[in-house]
GROMACS .gro file of C-alpha atoms in nm:
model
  122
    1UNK     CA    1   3.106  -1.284  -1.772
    2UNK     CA    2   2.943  -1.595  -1.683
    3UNK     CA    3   3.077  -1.944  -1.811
    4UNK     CA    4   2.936  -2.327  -1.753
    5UNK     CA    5   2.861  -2.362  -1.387
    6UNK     CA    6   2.777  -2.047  -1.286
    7UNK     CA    7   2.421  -1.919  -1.100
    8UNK     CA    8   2.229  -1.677  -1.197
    9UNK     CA    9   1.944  -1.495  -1.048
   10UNK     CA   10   1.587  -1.513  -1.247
   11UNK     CA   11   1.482  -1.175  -1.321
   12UNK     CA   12   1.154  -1.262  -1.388
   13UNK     CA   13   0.822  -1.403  -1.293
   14UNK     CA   14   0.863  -1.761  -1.419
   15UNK     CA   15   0.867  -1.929  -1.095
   16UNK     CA   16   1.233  -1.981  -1.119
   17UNK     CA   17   1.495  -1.808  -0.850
   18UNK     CA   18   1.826  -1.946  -0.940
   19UNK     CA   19   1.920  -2.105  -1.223
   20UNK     CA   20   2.271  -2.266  -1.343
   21UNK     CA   21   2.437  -2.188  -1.659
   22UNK     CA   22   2.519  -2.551  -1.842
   23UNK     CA   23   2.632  -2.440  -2.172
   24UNK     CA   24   2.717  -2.114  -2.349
   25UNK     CA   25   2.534  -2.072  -2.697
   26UNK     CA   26   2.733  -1.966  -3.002
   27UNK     CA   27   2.955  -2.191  -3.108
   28UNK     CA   28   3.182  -2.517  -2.979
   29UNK     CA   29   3.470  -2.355  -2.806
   30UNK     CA   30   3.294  -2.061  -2.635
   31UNK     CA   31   3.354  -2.089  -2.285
   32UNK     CA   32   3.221  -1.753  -2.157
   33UNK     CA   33   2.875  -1.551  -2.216
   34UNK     CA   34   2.794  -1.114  -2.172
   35UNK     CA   35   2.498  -0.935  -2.149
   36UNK     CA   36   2.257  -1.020  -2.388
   37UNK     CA   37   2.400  -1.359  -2.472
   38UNK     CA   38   2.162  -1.687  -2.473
   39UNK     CA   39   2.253  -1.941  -2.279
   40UNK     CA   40   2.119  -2.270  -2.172
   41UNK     CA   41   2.043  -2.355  -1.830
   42UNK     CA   42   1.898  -2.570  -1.531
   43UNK     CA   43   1.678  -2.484  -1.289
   44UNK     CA   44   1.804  -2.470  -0.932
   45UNK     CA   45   1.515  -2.323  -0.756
   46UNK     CA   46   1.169  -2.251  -0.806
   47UNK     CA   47   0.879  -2.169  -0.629
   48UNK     CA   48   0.584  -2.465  -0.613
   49UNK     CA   49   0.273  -2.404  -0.905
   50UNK     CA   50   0.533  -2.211  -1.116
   51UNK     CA   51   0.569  -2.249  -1.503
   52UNK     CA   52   0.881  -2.446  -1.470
   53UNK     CA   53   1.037  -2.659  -1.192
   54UNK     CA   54   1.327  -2.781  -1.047
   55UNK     CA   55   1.593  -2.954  -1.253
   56UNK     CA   56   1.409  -2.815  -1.602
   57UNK     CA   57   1.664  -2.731  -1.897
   58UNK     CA   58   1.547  -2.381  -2.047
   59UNK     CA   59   1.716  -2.126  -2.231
   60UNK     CA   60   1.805  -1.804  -2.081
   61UNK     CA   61   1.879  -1.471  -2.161
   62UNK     CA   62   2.166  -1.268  -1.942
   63UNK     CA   63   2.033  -0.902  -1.887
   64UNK     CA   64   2.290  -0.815  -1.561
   65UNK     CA   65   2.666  -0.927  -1.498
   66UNK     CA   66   2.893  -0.837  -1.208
   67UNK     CA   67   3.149  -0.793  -1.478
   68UNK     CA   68   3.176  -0.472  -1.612
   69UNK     CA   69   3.066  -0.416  -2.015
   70UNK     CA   70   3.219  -0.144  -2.207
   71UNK     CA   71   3.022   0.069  -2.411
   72UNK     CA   72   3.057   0.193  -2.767
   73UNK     CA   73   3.134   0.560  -2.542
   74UNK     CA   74   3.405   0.452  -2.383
   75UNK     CA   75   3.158   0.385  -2.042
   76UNK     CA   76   3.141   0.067  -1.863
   77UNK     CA   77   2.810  -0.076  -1.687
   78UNK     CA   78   2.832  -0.306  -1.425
   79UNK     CA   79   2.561  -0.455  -1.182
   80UNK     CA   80   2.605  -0.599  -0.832
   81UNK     CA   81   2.481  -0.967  -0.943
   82UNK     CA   82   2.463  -1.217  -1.222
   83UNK     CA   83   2.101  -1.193  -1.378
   84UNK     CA   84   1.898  -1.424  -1.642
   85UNK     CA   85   1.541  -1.363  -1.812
   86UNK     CA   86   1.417  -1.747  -1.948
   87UNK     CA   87   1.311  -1.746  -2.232
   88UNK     CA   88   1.117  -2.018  -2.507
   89UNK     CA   89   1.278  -2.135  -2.829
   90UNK     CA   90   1.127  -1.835  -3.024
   91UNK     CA   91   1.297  -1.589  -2.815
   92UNK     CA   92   1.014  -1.448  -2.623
   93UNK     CA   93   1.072  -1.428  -2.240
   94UNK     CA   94   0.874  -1.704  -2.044
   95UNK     CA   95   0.728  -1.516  -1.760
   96UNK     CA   96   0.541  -1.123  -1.785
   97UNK     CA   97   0.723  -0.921  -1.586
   98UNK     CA   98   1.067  -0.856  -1.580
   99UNK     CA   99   1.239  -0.700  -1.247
  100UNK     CA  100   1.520  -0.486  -1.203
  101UNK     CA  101   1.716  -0.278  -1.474
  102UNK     CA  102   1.888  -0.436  -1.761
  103UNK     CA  103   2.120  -0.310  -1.950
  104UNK     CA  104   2.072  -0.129  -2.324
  105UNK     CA  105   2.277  -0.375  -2.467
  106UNK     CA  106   1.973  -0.658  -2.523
  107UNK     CA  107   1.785  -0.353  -2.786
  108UNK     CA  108   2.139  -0.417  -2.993
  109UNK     CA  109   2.076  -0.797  -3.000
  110UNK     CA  110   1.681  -0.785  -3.052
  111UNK     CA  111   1.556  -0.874  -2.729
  112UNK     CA  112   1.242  -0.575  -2.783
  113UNK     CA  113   1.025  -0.771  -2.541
  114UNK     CA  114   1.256  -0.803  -2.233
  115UNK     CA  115   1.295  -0.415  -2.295
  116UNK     CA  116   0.942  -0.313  -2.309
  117UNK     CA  117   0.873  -0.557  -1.964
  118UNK     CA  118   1.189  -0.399  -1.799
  119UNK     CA  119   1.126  -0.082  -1.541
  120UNK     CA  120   1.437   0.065  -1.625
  121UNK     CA  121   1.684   0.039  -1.913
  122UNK     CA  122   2.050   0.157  -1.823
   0.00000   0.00000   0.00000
């Protein structure tokens, strides 16, 4: 569950490390975002001669929560951190390579390309 003002880790290889969340997509009153929800967000840190930098506004796609998501099974999947992948207006993830699992929920919502970068789906 992350809302406005949260960090997130960058599971990628944008250049970004942390980034904040500064508004949940998906309508005016939703405050809070799940796996596989796009959300919009600056850019705390980044390393120097990356593809974005500090204080950039990006989109961002949440592939890991510390929250735990139930699943249609009657599971639940939870991760030990908050975790983003950026991605451009057309939906395609920024950098190319994503690290560290992410969860099956982002094939449900489309997200083919963060699935087919990712090491491990869970």
């Amino acid at each position: 569950m992350v809302q406005t003002t949260s960090t997130l880790d960058v599971a990628d290889n944008s250049g970004a490390k942390k980034v904040m969340c500064i508004k949940v997509l998906g309508g005016s009153k939703r405050k809070y975002a799940s796996v596989g929800d796009v959300i919009v967000v600056s850019i705390r840190e980044a390393i120097p001669q990356a593809k974005v930098k500090k204080g950039d506004v990006a989109k961002a796609v949440i592939v890991r929560t510390k929250k735990e998501v139930s699943r249609q099974d009657g599971s639940y999947i939870r991760f030990d951190r908050n975790a983003a992948v950026l991605i451009n207006d057309a939906g395609e993830p920024v950098g190319t390579r994503v690290f560290g699992p992410v969860a099956r929920e982002l094939r449900d919502k489309k997200f083919m390309k963060i699935i087919s970068l990712a090491p491990e789906v869970v």
